[in-house]
Each structure stands twice: as C-alpha cells, then as structure tokens.
PDB file of C-alpha atoms and ligand atoms in Angstrom:
ATOM      1  CA  MET I   1      -4.885  17.832   4.200  1.00 94.00           C
ATOM      2  CA  LEU I   2      -2.631  15.728   2.063  1.00 97.00           C
ATOM      3  CA  ASN I   3      -4.050  12.238   1.720  1.00 98.00           C
ATOM      4  CA  ILE I   4      -1.878  10.067  -0.488  1.00 98.00           C
ATOM      5  CA  VAL I   5      -2.512   6.523  -1.638  1.00 99.00           C
ATOM      6  CA  ILE I   6       0.769   4.855  -2.558  1.00 98.00           C
ATOM      7  CA  PHE I   7       0.013   1.986  -4.862  1.00 98.00           C
ATOM      8  CA  GLY I   8       1.894  -0.767  -6.674  1.00 98.00           C
ATOM      9  CA  ALA I   9       2.550  -4.483  -6.817  1.00 98.00           C
ATOM     10  CA  PRO I  10       4.414  -6.244  -4.000  1.00 97.00           C
ATOM     11  CA  GLY I  11       8.056  -5.167  -4.226  1.00 96.00           C
ATOM     12  CA  SER I  12       7.312  -1.937  -6.093  1.00 98.00           C
ATOM     13  CA  GLY I  13       8.913   0.196  -3.372  1.00 97.00           C
ATOM     14  CA  LYS I  14       5.855   1.562  -1.546  1.00 98.00           C
ATOM     15  CA  GLY I  15       7.434   1.320   1.908  1.00 97.00           C
ATOM     16  CA  THR I  16      10.731   2.937   0.894  1.00 96.00           C
ATOM     17  CA  GLN I  17       9.081   5.849  -0.885  1.00 98.00           C
ATOM     18  CA  SER I  18       6.515   6.275   1.922  1.00 98.00           C
ATOM     19  CA  GLU I  19       9.346   6.926   4.392  1.00 98.00           C
ATOM     20  CA  ARG I  20      10.664   9.694   2.164  1.00 98.00           C
ATOM     21  CA  ILE I  21       7.230  11.234   1.712  1.00 98.00           C
ATOM     22  CA  VAL I  22       6.696  11.222   5.505  1.00 98.00           C
ATOM     23  CA  ALA I  23      10.085  12.906   6.036  1.00 98.00           C
ATOM     24  CA  LYS I  24       9.429  15.642   3.471  1.00 98.00           C
ATOM     25  CA  TYR I  25       5.728  16.365   4.014  1.00 98.00           C
ATOM     26  CA  GLY I  26       5.291  15.550   7.718  1.00 97.00           C
ATOM     27  CA  ILE I  27       2.187  13.424   7.276  1.00 98.00           C
ATOM     28  CA  ASN I  28       1.219  10.218   9.103  1.00 97.00           C
ATOM     29  CA  HIS I  29       1.917   6.798   7.609  1.00 97.00           C
ATOM     30  CA  ILE I  30      -0.363   3.761   7.689  1.00 97.00           C
ATOM     31  CA  SER I  31       1.147   0.552   6.342  1.00 98.00           C
ATOM     32  CA  THR I  32      -1.400  -2.230   6.709  1.00 98.00           C
ATOM     33  CA  GLY I  33       1.372  -4.802   6.191  1.00 97.00           C
ATOM     34  CA  ASP I  34       3.413  -3.296   9.062  1.00 96.00           C
ATOM     35  CA  VAL I  35       0.332  -3.184  11.323  1.00 97.00           C
ATOM     36  CA  LEU I  36      -0.348  -6.870  10.639  1.00 97.00           C
ATOM     37  CA  ARG I  37       3.283  -7.923  11.132  1.00 96.00           C
ATOM     38  CA  ALA I  38       3.302  -6.104  14.503  1.00 97.00           C
ATOM     39  CA  GLU I  39       0.152  -8.008  15.523  1.00 97.00           C
ATOM     40  CA  ILE I  40       1.760 -11.310  14.504  1.00 97.00           C
ATOM     41  CA  LYS I  41       4.874 -10.464  16.511  1.00 97.00           C
ATOM     42  CA  ALA I  42       2.769  -9.566  19.557  1.00 98.00           C
ATOM     43  CA  GLY I  43       0.914 -12.875  19.238  1.00 98.00           C
ATOM     44  CA  THR I  44      -2.587 -11.335  19.289  1.00 98.00           C
ATOM     45  CA  GLU I  45      -5.733 -13.042  17.986  1.00 97.00           C
ATOM     46  CA  LEU I  46      -5.726 -10.663  15.038  1.00 97.00           C
ATOM     47  CA  GLY I  47      -2.090 -11.586  14.395  1.00 98.00           C
ATOM     48  CA  LYS I  48      -2.926 -15.286  14.349  1.00 98.00           C
ATOM     49  CA  THR I  49      -5.734 -14.714  11.854  1.00 98.00           C
ATOM     50  CA  ALA I  50      -3.547 -12.451   9.711  1.00 98.00           C
ATOM     51  CA  LYS I  51      -0.689 -14.942   9.597  1.00 97.00           C
ATOM     52  CA  GLY I  52      -2.908 -17.572   8.006  1.00 97.00           C
ATOM     53  CA  TYR I  53      -3.717 -15.286   5.087  1.00 98.00           C
ATOM     54  CA  ILE I  54      -0.285 -13.695   4.711  1.00 98.00           C
ATOM     55  CA  ASP I  55       1.587 -17.015   4.606  1.00 97.00           C
ATOM     56  CA  GLN I  56      -0.742 -18.128   1.818  1.00 97.00           C
ATOM     57  CA  GLY I  57      -0.168 -14.919  -0.146  1.00 97.00           C
ATOM     58  CA  GLN I  58      -3.875 -14.092   0.198  1.00 98.00           C
ATOM     59  CA  LEU I  59      -5.575 -10.850   1.220  1.00 98.00           C
ATOM     60  CA  LEU I  60      -7.312 -10.513   4.573  1.00 98.00           C
ATOM     61  CA  PRO I  61     -11.113 -10.137   4.368  1.00 98.00           C
ATOM     62  CA  ASP I  62     -12.139  -6.582   3.488  1.00 98.00           C
ATOM     63  CA  GLU I  63     -14.257  -5.989   6.638  1.00 98.00           C
ATOM     64  CA  LEU I  64     -11.355  -6.908   8.885  1.00 97.00           C
ATOM     65  CA  ILE I  65      -8.779  -4.696   7.212  1.00 98.00           C
ATOM     66  CA  ILE I  66     -11.240  -1.796   6.869  1.00 97.00           C
ATOM     67  CA  ASP I  67     -11.868  -1.881  10.652  1.00 96.00           C
ATOM     68  CA  ILE I  68      -8.125  -1.867  11.335  1.00 95.00           C
ATOM     69  CA  LEU I  69      -7.682   1.062   8.988  1.00 96.00           C
ATOM     70  CA  ALA I  70     -10.501   3.056  10.575  1.00 95.00           C
ATOM     71  CA  SER I  71      -9.151   2.652  14.093  1.00 92.00           C
ATOM     72  CA  THR I  72      -5.589   3.551  13.017  1.00 93.00           C
ATOM     73  CA  LEU I  73      -6.952   6.659  11.290  1.00 93.00           C
ATOM     74  CA  ASP I  74      -8.858   7.684  14.429  1.00 91.00           C
ATOM     75  CA  GLY I  75      -5.598   7.469  16.390  1.00 92.00           C
ATOM     76  CA  PHE I  76      -4.086  10.359  14.410  1.00 91.00           C
ATOM     77  CA  LYS I  77      -4.860  13.668  16.084  1.00 84.00           C
ATOM     78  CA  GLU I  78      -4.148  17.028  14.451  1.00 87.00           C
ATOM     79  CA  SER I  79      -2.776  15.262  11.425  1.00 90.00           C
ATOM     80  CA  LYS I  80      -1.554  17.138   8.317  1.00 95.00           C
ATOM     81  CA  GLY I  81      -2.568  14.176   6.229  1.00 97.00           C
ATOM     82  CA  VAL I  82      -1.925  10.489   5.768  1.00 98.00           C
ATOM     83  CA  ILE I  83      -0.077   8.213   3.399  1.00 98.00           C
ATOM     84  CA  PHE I  84      -1.947   4.955   2.845  1.00 98.00           C
ATOM     85  CA  ASP I  85       0.540   2.180   2.046  1.00 98.00           C
ATOM     86  CA  GLY I  86      -0.853  -1.251   1.185  1.00 98.00           C
ATOM     87  CA  PHE I  87      -4.438  -0.012   1.401  1.00 98.00           C
ATOM     88  CA  PRO I  88      -6.714  -0.033  -0.532  1.00 98.00           C
ATOM     89  CA  ARG I  89      -6.052  -3.364  -2.247  1.00 98.00           C
ATOM     90  CA  THR I  90      -9.567  -4.089  -3.536  1.00 98.00           C
ATOM     91  CA  ILE I  91     -12.378  -1.986  -5.004  1.00 98.00           C
ATOM     92  CA  ALA I  92     -14.417  -2.519  -1.803  1.00 98.00           C
ATOM     93  CA  GLN I  93     -11.514  -1.090   0.228  1.00 98.00           C
ATOM     94  CA  ALA I  94     -11.210   1.929  -2.100  1.00 98.00           C
ATOM     95  CA  GLU I  95     -14.923   2.612  -1.699  1.00 98.00           C
ATOM     96  CA  ALA I  96     -14.643   2.264   2.086  1.00 98.00           C
ATOM     97  CA  LEU I  97     -11.687   4.662   2.158  1.00 98.00           C
ATOM     98  CA  LYS I  98     -13.583   7.219   0.116  1.00 98.00           C
ATOM     99  CA  LYS I  99     -16.519   7.006   2.515  1.00 98.00           C
ATOM    100  CA  MET I 100     -14.314   7.105   5.622  1.00 96.00           C
ATOM    101  CA  LEU I 101     -12.527  10.249   4.420  1.00 96.00           C
ATOM    102  CA  ALA I 102     -15.773  11.906   3.303  1.00 96.00           C
ATOM    103  CA  GLU I 103     -17.191  11.387   6.802  1.00 94.00           C
ATOM    104  CA  ARG I 104     -14.212  13.370   8.070  1.00 92.00           C
ATOM    105  CA  GLY I 105     -14.680  16.087   5.423  1.00 94.00           C
ATOM    106  CA  GLN I 106     -11.676  14.865   3.445  1.00 96.00           C
ATOM    107  CA  GLU I 107     -10.718  13.025   0.292  1.00 98.00           C
ATOM    108  CA  VAL I 108      -7.787  11.272  -1.378  1.00 98.00           C
ATOM    109  CA  SER I 109      -5.545  13.963  -2.876  1.00 98.00           C
ATOM    110  CA  ILE I 110      -3.579  11.698  -5.229  1.00 98.00           C
ATOM    111  CA  MET I 111      -2.963   8.028  -5.993  1.00 99.00           C
ATOM    112  CA  LEU I 112       0.653   7.295  -6.927  1.00 99.00           C
ATOM    113  CA  ASP I 113       1.029   4.124  -8.992  1.00 98.00           C
ATOM    114  CA  LEU I 114       4.598   2.819  -8.714  1.00 98.00           C
ATOM    115  CA  ASP I 115       5.014   0.918 -11.954  1.00 98.00           C
ATOM    116  CA  VAL I 116       7.699  -1.797 -11.978  1.00 98.00           C
ATOM    117  CA  PRO I 117       8.120  -4.683 -14.470  1.00 97.00           C
ATOM    118  CA  GLU I 118       7.271  -8.161 -13.185  1.00 94.00           C
ATOM    119  CA  GLU I 119      10.799  -9.688 -13.504  1.00 94.00           C
ATOM    120  CA  GLU I 120      12.212  -6.839 -11.433  1.00 96.00           C
ATOM    121  CA  LEU I 121       9.543  -7.379  -8.724  1.00 96.00           C
ATOM    122  CA  MET I 122      10.503 -11.054  -8.418  1.00 95.00           C
ATOM    123  CA  THR I 123      14.213 -10.225  -8.146  1.00 95.00           C
ATOM    124  CA  ARG I 124      13.629  -7.562  -5.485  1.00 96.00           C
ATOM    125  CA  LEU I 125      11.313  -9.714  -3.360  1.00 96.00           C
ATOM    126  CA  ILE I 126      13.549 -12.773  -3.417  1.00 96.00           C
ATOM    127  CA  LYS I 127      16.468 -10.564  -2.354  1.00 95.00           C
ATOM    128  CA  ARG I 128      14.360  -8.980   0.407  1.00 95.00           C
ATOM    129  CA  GLY I 129      13.383 -12.449   1.644  1.00 95.00           C
ATOM    130  CA  GLN I 130      17.025 -13.485   1.874  1.00 95.00           C
ATOM    131  CA  GLU I 131      17.990 -10.320   3.738  1.00 95.00           C
ATOM    132  CA  SER I 132      15.034  -9.770   6.075  1.00 90.00           C
ATOM    133  CA  GLY I 133      13.704 -13.291   6.403  1.00 88.00           C
ATOM    134  CA  ARG I 134      10.129 -12.071   5.775  1.00 90.00           C
ATOM    135  CA  ALA I 135       8.176 -15.305   5.640  1.00 90.00           C
ATOM    136  CA  ASP I 136       6.038 -14.319   2.638  1.00 96.00           C
ATOM    137  CA  ASP I 137       9.055 -13.334   0.514  1.00 95.00           C
ATOM    138  CA  ASN I 138       9.738 -16.810  -0.869  1.00 95.00           C
ATOM    139  CA  GLU I 139       9.309 -17.710  -4.528  1.00 94.00           C
ATOM    140  CA  GLU I 140       6.096 -19.706  -4.143  1.00 96.00           C
ATOM    141  CA  THR I 141       4.279 -17.101  -2.019  1.00 97.00           C
ATOM    142  CA  ILE I 142       5.562 -14.210  -4.130  1.00 96.00           C
ATOM    143  CA  LYS I 143       4.008 -15.812  -7.229  1.00 96.00           C
ATOM    144  CA  LYS I 144       0.661 -16.135  -5.412  1.00 98.00           C
ATOM    145  CA  ARG I 145       0.830 -12.504  -4.255  1.00 98.00           C
ATOM    146  CA  LEU I 146       1.453 -11.344  -7.810  1.00 97.00           C
ATOM    147  CA  VAL I 147      -1.570 -13.318  -9.035  1.00 98.00           C
ATOM    148  CA  VAL I 148      -3.673 -11.730  -6.269  1.00 98.00           C
ATOM    149  CA  TYR I 149      -2.310  -8.318  -7.245  1.00 98.00           C
ATOM    150  CA  HIS I 150      -3.337  -8.760 -10.884  1.00 98.00           C
ATOM    151  CA  SER I 151      -6.783 -10.139 -10.134  1.00 98.00           C
ATOM    152  CA  GLN I 152      -7.914  -8.144  -7.078  1.00 98.00           C
ATOM    153  CA  THR I 153      -5.725  -5.054  -6.778  1.00 98.00           C
ATOM    154  CA  SER I 154      -4.759  -3.805 -10.261  1.00 98.00           C
ATOM    155  CA  PRO I 155      -8.416  -2.968 -11.152  1.00 98.00           C
ATOM    156  CA  LEU I 156      -7.912  -0.027  -8.775  1.00 98.00           C
ATOM    157  CA  ILE I 157      -5.827   1.661 -11.480  1.00 98.00           C
ATOM    158  CA  ASP I 158      -8.941   2.265 -13.568  1.00 98.00           C
ATOM    159  CA  TRP I 159     -11.002   3.005 -10.461  1.00 98.00           C
ATOM    160  CA  TYR I 160      -8.668   5.867  -9.478  1.00 98.00           C
ATOM    161  CA  LYS I 161      -8.427   7.066 -13.088  1.00 98.00           C
ATOM    162  CA  ASN I 162     -12.228   7.401 -13.056  1.00 98.00           C
ATOM    163  CA  ASP I 163     -12.000   9.210  -9.744  1.00 98.00           C
ATOM    164  CA  GLY I 164      -9.518  11.689 -11.280  1.00 98.00           C
ATOM    165  CA  LYS I 165      -6.767  10.916  -8.745  1.00 98.00           C
ATOM    166  CA  TYR I 166      -4.432   8.658 -10.719  1.00 98.00           C
ATOM    167  CA  GLN I 167      -0.741   9.493 -11.193  1.00 98.00           C
ATOM    168  CA  HIS I 168       1.675   7.127 -12.918  1.00 98.00           C
ATOM    169  CA  ILE I 169       5.198   6.939 -11.439  1.00 98.00           C
ATOM    170  CA  ASN I 170       8.076   5.090 -13.094  1.00 98.00           C
ATOM    171  CA  GLY I 171       9.189   2.743 -10.314  1.00 98.00           C
ATOM    172  CA  LEU I 172      12.468   1.790 -12.016  1.00 97.00           C
ATOM    173  CA  GLY I 173      15.607   3.801 -11.319  1.00 96.00           C
ATOM    174  CA  THR I 174      17.363   5.145  -8.255  1.00 97.00           C
ATOM    175  CA  MET I 175      15.386   5.701  -5.048  1.00 97.00           C
ATOM    176  CA  GLU I 176      16.220   9.420  -5.302  1.00 98.00           C
ATOM    177  CA  GLY I 177      15.126   9.645  -8.939  1.00 98.00           C
ATOM    178  CA  ILE I 178      11.814   7.950  -8.196  1.00 98.00           C
ATOM    179  CA  PHE I 179      11.249  10.200  -5.178  1.00 98.00           C
ATOM    180  CA  ALA I 180      11.930  13.296  -7.297  1.00 98.00           C
ATOM    181  CA  GLU I 181       9.113  12.257  -9.672  1.00 98.00           C
ATOM    182  CA  ILE I 182       6.810  11.648  -6.689  1.00 98.00           C
ATOM    183  CA  ALA I 183       7.600  15.004  -5.069  1.00 98.00           C
ATOM    184  CA  GLU I 184       6.975  16.795  -8.371  1.00 98.00           C
ATOM    185  CA  ALA I 185       3.540  15.181  -8.612  1.00 98.00           C
ATOM    186  CA  ILE I 186       2.659  16.014  -5.001  1.00 98.00           C
ATOM    187  CA  ASP I 187       3.837  19.610  -5.317  1.00 98.00           C
ATOM    188  CA  LYS I 188       1.470  20.101  -8.277  1.00 97.00           C
ATOM    189  CA  ILE I 189      -1.635  19.228  -6.225  1.00 95.00           C
TER     190      ILE I 189
HETATM  191  P1  ADP C 201       3.583  -6.237  -0.144  1.00 56.45           P
HETATM  192  O1  ADP C 201       3.172  -4.915  -0.676  1.00 56.45           O
HETATM  193  O2  ADP C 201       5.033  -6.525  -0.315  1.00 56.45           O
HETATM  194  O3  ADP C 201       2.723  -7.385  -0.603  1.00 56.45           O
HETATM  195  P2  ADP C 201       2.509  -5.668   2.551  1.00 56.45           P
HETATM  196  O4  ADP C 201       3.442  -5.562   3.690  1.00 56.45           O
HETATM  197  O5  ADP C 201       1.817  -4.440   2.099  1.00 56.45           O
HETATM  198  O6  ADP C 201       3.433  -6.273   1.414  1.00 56.45           O
HETATM  199  O7  ADP C 201       1.404  -6.779   2.832  1.00 56.45           O
HETATM  200  C1  ADP C 201       1.725  -8.087   3.268  1.00 56.45           C
HETATM  201  C2  ADP C 201       0.469  -8.954   3.343  1.00 56.45           C
HETATM  202  O8  ADP C 201      -0.448  -8.408   4.319  1.00 56.45           O
HETATM  203  C3  ADP C 201      -0.361  -9.059   2.058  1.00 56.45           C
HETATM  204  O9  ADP C 201       0.131 -10.052   1.186  1.00 56.45           O
HETATM  205  C4  ADP C 201      -1.754  -9.410   2.654  1.00 56.45           C
HETATM  206  O10 ADP C 201      -1.832 -10.761   3.019  1.00 56.45           O
HETATM  207  C5  ADP C 201      -1.820  -8.597   3.927  1.00 56.45           C
HETATM  208  N1  ADP C 201      -2.428  -7.255   3.673  1.00 56.45           N
HETATM  209  C6  ADP C 201      -1.785  -6.053   3.741  1.00 56.45           C
HETATM  210  N2  ADP C 201      -2.605  -5.041   3.409  1.00 56.45           N
HETATM  211  C7  ADP C 201      -3.809  -5.608   3.121  1.00 56.45           C
HETATM  212  C8  ADP C 201      -5.069  -5.099   2.683  1.00 56.45           C
HETATM  213  N3  ADP C 201      -5.258  -3.788   2.464  1.00 56.45           N
HETATM  214  N4  ADP C 201      -6.083  -5.978   2.491  1.00 56.45           N
HETATM  215  C9  ADP C 201      -5.920  -7.283   2.698  1.00 56.45           C
HETATM  216  N5  ADP C 201      -4.758  -7.842   3.090  1.00 56.45           N
HETATM  217  C10 ADP C 201      -3.709  -7.017   3.300  1.00 56.45           C
END
C-alpha cells in the first residue's frame, strides 16, 4: 500500500502533482477541497456549511472533515493506496488519519512537503482566481488562508518529521521537474 500525504500551502501545486502521482502509481486520490466544492455545487447541507468556512478562508471543524475523509476512504475497494491532498491540515487531523489507517492495518508511507515561497503563492492563486473564478482565490481570502496555513497547518511539518515520514520537495520549477523529484522520493520507499 502506498499512502501518500501531499502537503503544502494553498497554491503550492498539490492538485497538479497529485494528478501525476495518480497517473504513474495507480492509487486513489482524495482531495478534501474537491469533495467540498462538489457538495457546494450539488447544493447539499454539507455544501452550505462548507461554503461558509471556505469563503472566509477558514478550515472546517476537524470532526466534520474527518468524517468525510473516513467515508471517502471506505468507498475505495481493492485500492493500491491513496494520495491525501488537502488533508490533514491540523495536528488533530494527522492523528485521526494515523488512527484510521492503523485500524485498516496501514500507515502513511511518506509526506511530501511542496515548498514554495510566499510571493510566488500569492501570484499563482491570484492568477488561478482570474482563470477559474474560484471564489476563495481573491486577494483578501488568500491572505486569510495563508495565515491559517501558518498557524494551524505548518506545525504538521515537525509532526511528520517526528513520525519519520517527512520529505522536502522544492515546489519551484517546471511541473515536470518537480514531479521528477517526487517520483524519486516515492521510488525510494
Ligand atoms: P488550497 O490548498 O488551495 O487552500 P483546497 O481546495 O485544498 O485549497 O481547500 C479549499 C478550502 O476547503 C480550504 O480553505 C478549507 O476551507 C476547506 N478545507 C479543505 N480541506 C480541509 C481540511 N482538511 N480541513 C478543514 N478544511 C478544509
């Protein structure tokens, strides 16, 4: 089983690199952001709740997102592994993921930290907002998301270092170059 956590600030390229990892290694992909955007589009109760948090640049409550993650995970049958994209985002979520995988006789194989300088993140997200119209990719919300990243999410770097799963990836460069570094790290597992 290849269980990969793809990690990084908003705009670090998690989604793009996840697609490549899925294509090369044939594992399942869970993007919590994509799951929530689909719920919003479908107009469900969960979607309505999620929209309130997302538009404010805030994280959803841990219990809610952990439940969503668990049910998505249970939907994968005969899986070769999973790439977790956008989860975990807090220490409580990392602990829940560890427990959830342990209950299934599994563990996280590697945590890939896509490291991108702050100015570059801003530029990428503003551009993405103009192209895709994603409601949370506007300057004000992006700034809030980066603050949330630094306060609630970046402590996971040390958490995964302590867990012996941390792998730094230089997130600046061409998409192919970054993927080559990722594939090298995965192939060493
Ligand atoms: P990005 O990585 O660009 O911030 P995502 O698509 O991963 O974008 O997430 C968009 C939003 O969805 C987040 O800002 C947050 O409000 C919500 N969200 C996604 N994943 C989680 C999570 N694991 N815990 C709490 N909220 C989440």
